[in-house]
C-alpha cells in the first residue's frame, strides 16, 4: 500500500498531539447561580441557592414549590448559551433539549437523566411508562451536583447558561423561565 505525504504528515501530527496529552482529560462543572426570570405563579424557588461544598465543588440546596400540576397543555425545553470569556456576553449554542409536551418531556428526557438527580431530591421517580401529570408540591434539593462524566468531552470550556422554558402549547405563551449558570473547566489529571 502506497502512503501519501498528506497521510504521513497527518499521522505524525496525531501521534505527537496524543503523545503530548499526559493523563486523562477531566471535565469539572461548577454551579454558579440560579435566576428566576418569570413564572412565580407556577414555581416558587426563592430558597434555591448555590453554595460551596468544598474547595473544588459547589452544590445546589433549598426547597421549591410547583404550584400547578404540569400536563400536556404545557411544553418544556432547555436551550444553552456560552460565554467563552465570562463577560456575560452569551452566544446561543446549538445544543438543547428541544421543547416537548410536558408528559413526553418527563417520559423521555427526565426519565433518561433522573439517575443524576434523584439521590439529591424528593422529586418523583418516573417509571418506563411515564408520569403524567407531573404533580404539584414542595420539592427539596440537598447538596446536589452534576456528575461531570455525563458532559460530552466536545463541549468547550467556559461559562454556560441553561435556560428552561415552560410554555402553554395552545397560545405559545411563555409562562415560566429562568437561567442556570455554570462554569465548565477541563484539566489533565
Short mmCIF file of C-alpha atoms in Angstrom, two decimals:
data_model
loop_
_atom_site.label_atom_id
_atom_site.label_comp_id
_atom_site.label_asym_id
_atom_site.label_seq_id
_atom_site.Cartn_x
_atom_site.Cartn_y
_atom_site.Cartn_z
CA UNK A 1 0.00 0.00 0.00
CA UNK A 2 1.36 3.39 -1.01
CA UNK A 3 1.27 6.16 1.62
CA UNK A 4 0.66 9.75 0.52
CA UNK A 5 2.70 12.57 2.04
CA UNK A 6 -0.51 14.15 3.44
CA UNK A 7 -1.46 10.95 5.23
CA UNK A 8 2.04 10.64 6.67
CA UNK A 9 2.05 14.24 7.94
CA UNK A 10 -1.42 13.78 9.42
CA UNK A 11 -0.32 10.59 11.19
CA UNK A 12 2.73 12.34 12.68
CA UNK A 13 0.61 15.29 13.89
CA UNK A 14 -1.93 12.96 15.52
CA UNK A 15 0.84 10.87 17.13
CA UNK A 16 2.58 13.92 18.64
CA UNK A 17 -0.70 15.51 19.72
CA UNK A 18 -1.78 12.37 21.53
CA UNK A 19 1.70 11.89 22.94
CA UNK A 20 1.71 15.38 24.43
CA UNK A 21 -1.56 14.71 26.29
CA UNK A 22 -0.27 13.36 29.56
CA UNK A 23 -3.03 11.80 31.58
CA UNK A 24 -6.76 11.82 31.24
CA UNK A 25 -8.86 14.86 30.47
CA UNK A 26 -11.15 15.68 33.39
CA UNK A 27 -14.22 17.89 32.97
CA UNK A 28 -15.22 19.94 36.02
CA UNK A 29 -18.61 21.59 36.25
CA UNK A 30 -19.08 24.31 38.87
CA UNK A 31 -22.51 25.72 39.74
CA UNK A 32 -22.62 29.49 39.83
CA UNK A 33 -26.22 30.59 40.39
CA UNK A 34 -29.90 30.24 39.52
CA UNK A 35 -32.03 33.23 38.48
CA UNK A 36 -35.81 33.07 38.17
CA UNK A 37 -36.93 35.39 35.36
CA UNK A 38 -40.69 34.89 35.46
CA UNK A 39 -43.25 32.31 36.48
CA UNK A 40 -43.73 32.88 40.19
CA UNK A 41 -47.36 31.81 39.77
CA UNK A 42 -46.05 28.39 38.56
CA UNK A 43 -42.83 27.91 40.58
CA UNK A 44 -41.74 29.25 43.95
CA UNK A 45 -37.96 28.90 44.15
CA UNK A 46 -36.80 31.69 46.46
CA UNK A 47 -34.80 29.41 48.73
CA UNK A 48 -32.84 27.56 45.99
CA UNK A 49 -29.18 28.55 46.40
CA UNK A 50 -25.72 27.53 45.25
CA UNK A 51 -23.13 27.10 47.97
CA UNK A 52 -19.53 25.99 48.10
CA UNK A 53 -19.38 22.38 49.34
CA UNK A 54 -15.60 22.12 49.48
CA UNK A 55 -12.58 23.59 47.70
CA UNK A 56 -13.47 22.04 44.37
CA UNK A 57 -17.24 21.67 44.30
CA UNK A 58 -20.36 23.82 44.53
CA UNK A 59 -23.76 22.32 45.23
CA UNK A 60 -27.41 23.27 44.92
CA UNK A 61 -29.59 23.44 48.06
CA UNK A 62 -33.05 24.57 49.03
CA UNK A 63 -36.75 23.99 48.69
CA UNK A 64 -39.07 24.98 45.90
CA UNK A 65 -42.72 24.51 45.14
CA UNK A 66 -44.51 23.60 41.95
CA UNK A 67 -47.83 25.41 42.29
CA UNK A 68 -49.74 23.63 39.48
CA UNK A 69 -49.88 20.14 38.00
CA UNK A 70 -47.97 20.07 34.71
CA UNK A 71 -49.66 18.09 31.94
CA UNK A 72 -49.70 18.15 28.14
CA UNK A 73 -51.26 21.60 27.98
CA UNK A 74 -47.68 22.79 28.57
CA UNK A 75 -44.39 22.20 26.80
CA UNK A 76 -40.94 22.32 28.34
CA UNK A 77 -37.41 22.51 27.00
CA UNK A 78 -33.87 23.82 27.60
CA UNK A 79 -31.60 25.96 25.48
CA UNK A 80 -27.92 26.61 26.16
CA UNK A 81 -25.63 29.59 25.61
CA UNK A 82 -21.90 30.02 26.21
CA UNK A 83 -19.67 32.91 27.22
CA UNK A 84 -16.08 31.93 26.46
CA UNK A 85 -14.61 34.87 28.40
CA UNK A 86 -17.09 35.01 31.27
CA UNK A 87 -18.07 38.57 30.40
CA UNK A 88 -21.83 37.86 30.31
CA UNK A 89 -21.90 38.03 26.52
CA UNK A 90 -23.59 34.68 25.94
CA UNK A 91 -23.84 33.25 22.46
CA UNK A 92 -26.55 30.70 21.67
CA UNK A 93 -25.07 27.22 21.39
CA UNK A 94 -26.52 24.60 19.02
CA UNK A 95 -27.15 22.16 21.84
CA UNK A 96 -30.54 21.89 23.53
CA UNK A 97 -33.24 19.70 24.95
CA UNK A 98 -35.97 20.51 22.45
CA UNK A 99 -39.34 21.63 23.78
CA UNK A 100 -41.83 18.81 24.04
CA UNK A 101 -45.28 18.43 25.56
CA UNK A 102 -44.73 18.08 29.31
CA UNK A 103 -45.69 14.41 29.64
CA UNK A 104 -43.42 13.47 26.73
CA UNK A 105 -40.58 15.56 28.22
CA UNK A 106 -40.96 13.69 31.51
CA UNK A 107 -41.18 10.27 29.82
CA UNK A 108 -38.04 10.90 27.74
CA UNK A 109 -35.52 13.47 29.00
CA UNK A 110 -36.47 13.49 32.68
CA UNK A 111 -36.58 9.69 32.90
CA UNK A 112 -33.30 9.34 30.98
CA UNK A 113 -31.42 11.70 33.32
CA UNK A 114 -33.24 11.10 36.61
CA UNK A 115 -30.39 8.90 37.89
CA UNK A 116 -28.29 12.07 38.09
CA UNK A 117 -30.55 13.95 40.49
CA UNK A 118 -32.96 11.63 42.34
CA UNK A 119 -30.40 10.85 45.07
CA UNK A 120 -30.29 14.58 45.95
CA UNK A 121 -34.01 15.40 45.82
CA UNK A 122 -37.52 14.26 46.64
CA UNK A 123 -38.60 14.67 43.00
CA UNK A 124 -40.73 11.71 41.85
CA UNK A 125 -39.20 8.68 40.16
CA UNK A 126 -40.60 8.26 36.65
CA UNK A 127 -41.23 4.65 35.56
CA UNK A 128 -40.87 3.44 31.95
CA UNK A 129 -44.46 4.30 31.07
CA UNK A 130 -44.06 7.88 32.29
CA UNK A 131 -45.74 10.10 34.84
CA UNK A 132 -48.49 12.48 33.83
CA UNK A 133 -49.29 14.99 35.10
CA UNK A 134 -46.17 15.96 37.00
CA UNK A 135 -47.65 16.63 40.45
CA UNK A 136 -47.63 19.98 42.19
CA UNK A 137 -45.96 20.00 45.58
CA UNK A 138 -42.93 21.01 47.62
CA UNK A 139 -39.63 19.63 46.38
CA UNK A 140 -36.26 19.91 48.07
CA UNK A 141 -32.70 19.57 46.83
CA UNK A 142 -29.77 18.83 49.16
CA UNK A 143 -26.09 19.07 48.17
CA UNK A 144 -26.87 18.35 44.50
CA UNK A 145 -24.09 18.35 41.95
CA UNK A 146 -23.80 17.22 38.35
CA UNK A 147 -21.64 14.21 37.63
CA UNK A 148 -19.33 15.80 35.07
CA UNK A 149 -18.72 12.45 33.38
CA UNK A 150 -22.03 12.96 31.56
CA UNK A 151 -20.76 16.15 29.92
CA UNK A 152 -19.55 15.26 26.40
CA UNK A 153 -15.82 15.90 26.03
CA UNK A 154 -16.52 18.05 22.94
CA UNK A 155 -18.43 20.64 25.00
CA UNK A 156 -15.99 23.56 25.27
CA UNK A 157 -14.79 25.22 28.44
CA UNK A 158 -16.33 28.48 29.53
CA UNK A 159 -19.29 29.97 31.29
CA UNK A 160 -22.64 28.41 30.40
CA UNK A 161 -26.25 29.46 30.79
CA UNK A 162 -29.03 26.87 30.65
CA UNK A 163 -32.45 28.36 30.09
CA UNK A 164 -35.53 26.25 30.79
CA UNK A 165 -38.78 27.44 29.24
CA UNK A 166 -42.33 26.42 30.11
CA UNK A 167 -44.95 27.43 27.54
CA UNK A 168 -48.67 27.00 27.07
CA UNK A 169 -48.99 24.86 23.92
CA UNK A 170 -52.23 26.41 22.64
CA UNK A 171 -51.05 30.03 22.73
CA UNK A 172 -47.24 29.68 22.81
CA UNK A 173 -47.21 32.00 25.83
CA UNK A 174 -44.03 31.74 27.91
CA UNK A 175 -45.25 31.33 31.49
CA UNK A 176 -42.04 30.43 33.32
CA UNK A 177 -38.33 30.74 32.61
CA UNK A 178 -35.08 31.23 34.42
CA UNK A 179 -31.35 30.90 33.93
CA UNK A 180 -28.99 28.43 35.49
CA UNK A 181 -25.31 29.40 35.31
CA UNK A 182 -22.34 27.01 35.45
CA UNK A 183 -18.66 27.04 34.60
CA UNK A 184 -17.01 24.18 32.72
CA UNK A 185 -13.29 23.65 33.22
CA UNK A 186 -11.11 20.99 31.59
CA UNK A 187 -7.84 19.81 33.05
CA UNK A 188 -5.48 16.90 32.59
CA UNK A 189 -5.11 14.60 35.56
#
